[in-house]
């Protein structure tokens, strides 16, 4: 059981100490040969304070990678749809594809009327020629080709690439700035800035936030402190508390 609503949690099998990576989410080699997987409850376009995700480290991968074909296949012919949601006809949806190719597109171009492409190479380099110019995209880089833009893809060998397709509003990065909320005369005002407000390196003074442990506070008529214990309690006629000018009764 982990307490704390809306907090960050972590858990680890006690039989595999150190299975949870420290200081990183998706290392190149996870401990014990585990597979890193991110479970996302929100779109990557959601504001960061609304981002819901968890990293899971599994013994086995969700599925095996697609094999690169031995026969000639280009960018369009090697498309495999893995999953999706919504419907491009309603202009609201998403699809995840994997494509594998080993030859360049020849005398042909492609464009997507359903949405934008987010292209993430895993293996091999892509040379994407668009109406706006050329992009060379390598692993650890991403490229976005938006709706209606014609392009062709050239490769220099076997290539495996992941591709996200989103219908509707164009892709955008989440807001990386800070939102400063001020309560003034009973009304909330919002200002945005592009850096963290917690950038103080040193300070001195006496106007500071503070905390206090209420467990150390003795309320009126309490016997938490400064009151000797009686092993057998007080006998009849005795009293643990007495008002001013009222004598204490016998203790034995």
Short mmCIF file of C-alpha atoms in Angstrom, two decimals:
data_model
loop_
_atom_site.label_atom_id
_atom_site.label_comp_id
_atom_site.label_asym_id
_atom_site.label_seq_id
_atom_site.Cartn_x
_atom_site.Cartn_y
_atom_site.Cartn_z
CA UNK A 1 0.00 0.00 0.00
CA UNK A 2 1.39 3.37 -1.04
CA UNK A 3 -0.15 6.51 0.43
CA UNK A 4 -0.41 9.93 -1.15
CA UNK A 5 -3.08 10.91 -3.69
CA UNK A 6 -1.58 12.27 -6.89
CA UNK A 7 2.00 11.69 -5.73
CA UNK A 8 4.99 9.96 -7.31
CA UNK A 9 5.39 6.35 -6.20
CA UNK A 10 7.92 3.61 -6.71
CA UNK A 11 7.98 -0.09 -6.00
CA UNK A 12 10.52 -2.86 -6.46
CA UNK A 13 10.43 -6.62 -6.09
CA UNK A 14 12.49 -7.42 -2.97
CA UNK A 15 13.86 -10.47 -4.78
CA UNK A 16 15.52 -8.16 -7.33
CA UNK A 17 17.22 -5.37 -5.38
CA UNK A 18 18.39 -2.54 -7.60
CA UNK A 19 15.92 -3.36 -10.38
CA UNK A 20 14.61 0.21 -10.35
CA UNK A 21 17.06 2.45 -12.27
CA UNK A 22 18.36 5.44 -10.32
CA UNK A 23 18.37 8.90 -11.85
CA UNK A 24 17.00 7.80 -15.23
CA UNK A 25 13.90 6.28 -16.77
CA UNK A 26 15.06 4.39 -19.83
CA UNK A 27 18.73 3.41 -19.63
CA UNK A 28 20.35 1.70 -22.59
CA UNK A 29 20.72 -1.42 -20.45
CA UNK A 30 18.23 -1.89 -17.64
CA UNK A 31 19.25 -3.87 -14.54
CA UNK A 32 18.74 -7.63 -14.84
CA UNK A 33 18.16 -7.23 -18.59
CA UNK A 34 14.66 -5.82 -18.05
CA UNK A 35 12.68 -3.96 -20.70
CA UNK A 36 11.72 -0.33 -19.97
CA UNK A 37 8.16 0.61 -20.91
CA UNK A 38 6.33 3.89 -20.34
CA UNK A 39 2.61 3.70 -19.60
CA UNK A 40 1.12 7.10 -20.44
CA UNK A 41 -2.31 8.25 -19.30
CA UNK A 42 -2.19 11.56 -21.14
CA UNK A 43 -1.03 12.81 -24.52
CA UNK A 44 2.46 14.26 -24.79
CA UNK A 45 0.81 17.56 -25.72
CA UNK A 46 -0.83 17.84 -22.28
CA UNK A 47 0.51 20.47 -19.84
CA UNK A 48 3.24 19.07 -17.64
CA UNK A 49 1.26 19.43 -14.42
CA UNK A 50 -1.42 17.20 -15.97
CA UNK A 51 1.03 14.62 -17.31
CA UNK A 52 0.23 11.15 -15.99
CA UNK A 53 2.74 8.40 -16.72
CA UNK A 54 4.55 5.50 -15.12
CA UNK A 55 7.68 3.61 -16.13
CA UNK A 56 7.48 -0.17 -15.95
CA UNK A 57 10.43 -2.54 -16.11
CA UNK A 58 9.32 -5.87 -17.49
CA UNK A 59 10.94 -9.27 -17.75
CA UNK A 60 9.74 -9.65 -21.33
CA UNK A 61 9.02 -7.16 -24.09
CA UNK A 62 5.42 -6.46 -25.07
CA UNK A 63 6.06 -7.90 -28.53
CA UNK A 64 9.03 -8.94 -30.61
CA UNK A 65 10.39 -6.41 -33.11
CA UNK A 66 9.30 -6.73 -36.72
CA UNK A 67 11.87 -8.39 -38.95
CA UNK A 68 13.33 -6.29 -41.73
CA UNK A 69 12.27 -7.96 -45.00
CA UNK A 70 14.85 -9.51 -47.28
CA UNK A 71 13.04 -8.44 -50.47
CA UNK A 72 13.16 -4.78 -51.59
CA UNK A 73 10.64 -2.65 -49.69
CA UNK A 74 10.41 1.14 -49.53
CA UNK A 75 9.02 3.54 -46.92
CA UNK A 76 5.39 3.13 -48.01
CA UNK A 77 5.42 -0.63 -48.60
CA UNK A 78 6.96 -1.43 -45.22
CA UNK A 79 4.23 0.17 -43.12
CA UNK A 80 2.75 -1.85 -40.21
CA UNK A 81 0.02 -0.34 -38.02
CA UNK A 82 0.38 -1.39 -34.37
CA UNK A 83 -2.51 0.39 -32.66
CA UNK A 84 -4.77 3.40 -32.88
CA UNK A 85 -7.75 5.26 -31.46
CA UNK A 86 -10.41 7.57 -32.83
CA UNK A 87 -11.18 8.05 -36.50
CA UNK A 88 -9.41 10.31 -39.00
CA UNK A 89 -12.78 10.95 -40.68
CA UNK A 90 -13.87 12.80 -37.54
CA UNK A 91 -10.55 14.69 -37.43
CA UNK A 92 -9.87 13.24 -34.01
CA UNK A 93 -7.61 10.25 -33.59
CA UNK A 94 -4.14 8.78 -33.36
CA UNK A 95 -2.32 5.80 -34.85
CA UNK A 96 1.05 4.19 -34.11
CA UNK A 97 2.95 2.59 -36.98
CA UNK A 98 6.21 0.73 -37.45
CA UNK A 99 7.77 0.73 -40.87
CA UNK A 100 10.69 -1.31 -42.14
CA UNK A 101 12.40 -0.63 -45.42
CA UNK A 102 15.65 -1.43 -47.18
CA UNK A 103 15.42 0.68 -50.33
CA UNK A 104 14.67 4.29 -51.21
CA UNK A 105 11.49 5.58 -52.79
CA UNK A 106 12.06 6.02 -56.52
CA UNK A 107 10.20 8.55 -58.66
CA UNK A 108 7.41 8.69 -56.09
CA UNK A 109 6.25 10.93 -53.28
CA UNK A 110 3.87 10.49 -50.37
CA UNK A 111 1.63 12.79 -48.36
CA UNK A 112 -0.81 12.22 -45.53
CA UNK A 113 -4.26 13.80 -45.61
CA UNK A 114 -5.29 12.26 -42.29
CA UNK A 115 -2.85 14.01 -39.96
CA UNK A 116 0.74 14.78 -39.01
CA UNK A 117 3.58 12.25 -38.94
CA UNK A 118 6.01 12.11 -36.03
CA UNK A 119 8.91 9.99 -37.33
CA UNK A 120 11.35 8.37 -34.88
CA UNK A 121 14.15 6.29 -36.46
CA UNK A 122 15.35 3.32 -34.44
CA UNK A 123 17.79 1.77 -36.91
CA UNK A 124 19.34 3.40 -39.95
CA UNK A 125 19.43 6.95 -41.30
CA UNK A 126 16.61 8.63 -43.19
CA UNK A 127 16.95 11.28 -45.87
CA UNK A 128 13.56 12.97 -46.07
CA UNK A 129 13.11 15.25 -49.06
CA UNK A 130 10.14 17.60 -48.79
CA UNK A 131 8.80 20.52 -50.79
CA UNK A 132 10.57 22.76 -48.26
CA UNK A 133 13.96 21.09 -48.46
CA UNK A 134 15.80 18.04 -47.15
CA UNK A 135 16.18 16.61 -43.63
CA UNK A 136 18.65 13.95 -42.54
CA UNK A 137 17.22 12.13 -39.53
CA UNK A 138 19.31 9.74 -37.44
CA UNK A 139 18.46 7.56 -34.42
CA UNK A 140 17.89 9.68 -31.29
CA UNK A 141 16.38 12.38 -33.52
CA UNK A 142 12.76 12.98 -34.45
CA UNK A 143 11.13 14.63 -37.44
CA UNK A 144 7.61 15.95 -37.98
CA UNK A 145 6.09 16.04 -41.45
CA UNK A 146 2.77 17.79 -41.23
CA UNK A 147 -0.51 17.10 -42.95
CA UNK A 148 -0.57 17.62 -46.71
CA UNK A 149 3.21 17.98 -47.15
CA UNK A 150 4.65 15.83 -49.93
CA UNK A 151 7.86 13.98 -49.19
CA UNK A 152 10.03 11.07 -50.26
CA UNK A 153 12.33 8.93 -48.11
CA UNK A 154 15.77 7.64 -49.07
CA UNK A 155 17.73 5.12 -46.98
CA UNK A 156 21.25 3.74 -47.10
CA UNK A 157 20.43 0.28 -45.77
CA UNK A 158 17.99 -1.67 -43.58
CA UNK A 159 15.89 0.78 -41.57
CA UNK A 160 13.40 0.38 -38.75
CA UNK A 161 11.37 3.42 -37.72
CA UNK A 162 8.47 4.19 -35.42
CA UNK A 163 5.85 6.62 -36.60
CA UNK A 164 3.01 8.38 -34.80
CA UNK A 165 0.09 9.78 -36.77
CA UNK A 166 -2.25 12.30 -35.18
CA UNK A 167 -5.43 13.65 -36.73
CA UNK A 168 -6.76 17.04 -35.70
CA UNK A 169 -4.77 19.87 -34.20
CA UNK A 170 -1.07 20.14 -35.13
CA UNK A 171 1.51 18.67 -32.77
CA UNK A 172 3.09 21.01 -30.27
CA UNK A 173 5.56 20.65 -27.45
CA UNK A 174 4.22 20.91 -23.89
CA UNK A 175 4.62 24.23 -22.13
CA UNK A 176 8.02 24.21 -20.44
CA UNK A 177 7.54 27.50 -18.61
CA UNK A 178 6.29 28.24 -15.13
CA UNK A 179 2.82 29.53 -14.30
CA UNK A 180 2.83 32.00 -11.40
CA UNK A 181 -0.55 32.32 -9.68
CA UNK A 182 -1.16 35.31 -7.38
CA UNK A 183 -4.11 35.76 -5.04
CA UNK A 184 -4.76 39.50 -4.77
CA UNK A 185 -7.82 40.95 -3.03
CA UNK A 186 -9.68 37.67 -3.32
CA UNK A 187 -9.01 37.20 -7.03
CA UNK A 188 -6.51 34.90 -8.75
CA UNK A 189 -4.15 36.34 -11.36
CA UNK A 190 -1.81 34.32 -13.59
CA UNK A 191 1.57 35.25 -15.04
CA UNK A 192 3.91 33.04 -17.07
CA UNK A 193 7.69 33.04 -17.13
CA UNK A 194 10.18 30.92 -19.02
CA UNK A 195 12.28 29.80 -16.05
CA UNK A 196 11.85 28.36 -12.58
CA UNK A 197 11.17 30.85 -9.77
CA UNK A 198 13.20 28.64 -7.43
CA UNK A 199 16.58 29.93 -8.59
CA UNK A 200 17.94 31.34 -5.30
CA UNK A 201 21.53 30.30 -4.61
CA UNK A 202 21.95 31.96 -1.18
CA UNK A 203 19.98 34.19 1.16
CA UNK A 204 19.89 35.68 4.69
CA UNK A 205 17.26 37.45 6.76
CA UNK A 206 14.46 36.74 9.20
CA UNK A 207 11.40 36.75 6.93
CA UNK A 208 11.13 33.07 6.10
CA UNK A 209 8.60 30.24 5.92
CA UNK A 210 8.61 27.87 8.85
CA UNK A 211 7.01 24.77 10.34
CA UNK A 212 6.27 23.55 13.85
CA UNK A 213 5.71 20.10 15.26
CA UNK A 214 2.39 20.18 17.14
CA UNK A 215 3.44 17.01 18.91
CA UNK A 216 5.72 19.20 21.04
CA UNK A 217 2.93 21.59 22.07
CA UNK A 218 1.19 21.18 25.44
CA UNK A 219 -2.36 22.46 25.46
CA UNK A 220 -4.11 23.91 28.53
CA UNK A 221 -4.80 21.39 31.32
CA UNK A 222 -2.89 18.66 29.50
CA UNK A 223 -0.62 16.23 31.26
CA UNK A 224 1.70 15.44 28.37
CA UNK A 225 4.69 17.17 29.98
CA UNK A 226 5.91 18.15 33.46
CA UNK A 227 3.59 15.73 35.23
CA UNK A 228 5.05 12.84 37.17
CA UNK A 229 3.63 9.43 36.50
CA UNK A 230 1.86 7.41 39.18
CA UNK A 231 2.26 3.70 38.74
CA UNK A 232 -0.99 2.81 40.47
CA UNK A 233 -2.90 5.90 39.52
CA UNK A 234 -4.48 8.25 42.07
CA UNK A 235 -6.43 6.69 44.90
CA UNK A 236 -9.82 8.00 46.04
CA UNK A 237 -9.44 11.52 47.34
CA UNK A 238 -6.55 12.19 45.02
CA UNK A 239 -6.57 14.30 41.88
CA UNK A 240 -4.31 14.64 38.92
CA UNK A 241 -5.32 18.28 38.30
CA UNK A 242 -6.54 20.86 40.74
CA UNK A 243 -7.65 24.45 40.48
CA UNK A 244 -5.94 27.41 42.11
CA UNK A 245 -6.19 27.44 45.96
CA UNK A 246 -7.56 23.87 45.97
CA UNK A 247 -5.28 21.46 47.84
CA UNK A 248 -4.07 18.22 46.36
CA UNK A 249 -5.60 15.13 47.94
CA UNK A 250 -3.65 12.33 49.61
CA UNK A 251 -1.72 10.00 47.32
CA UNK A 252 -1.72 6.99 49.64
#
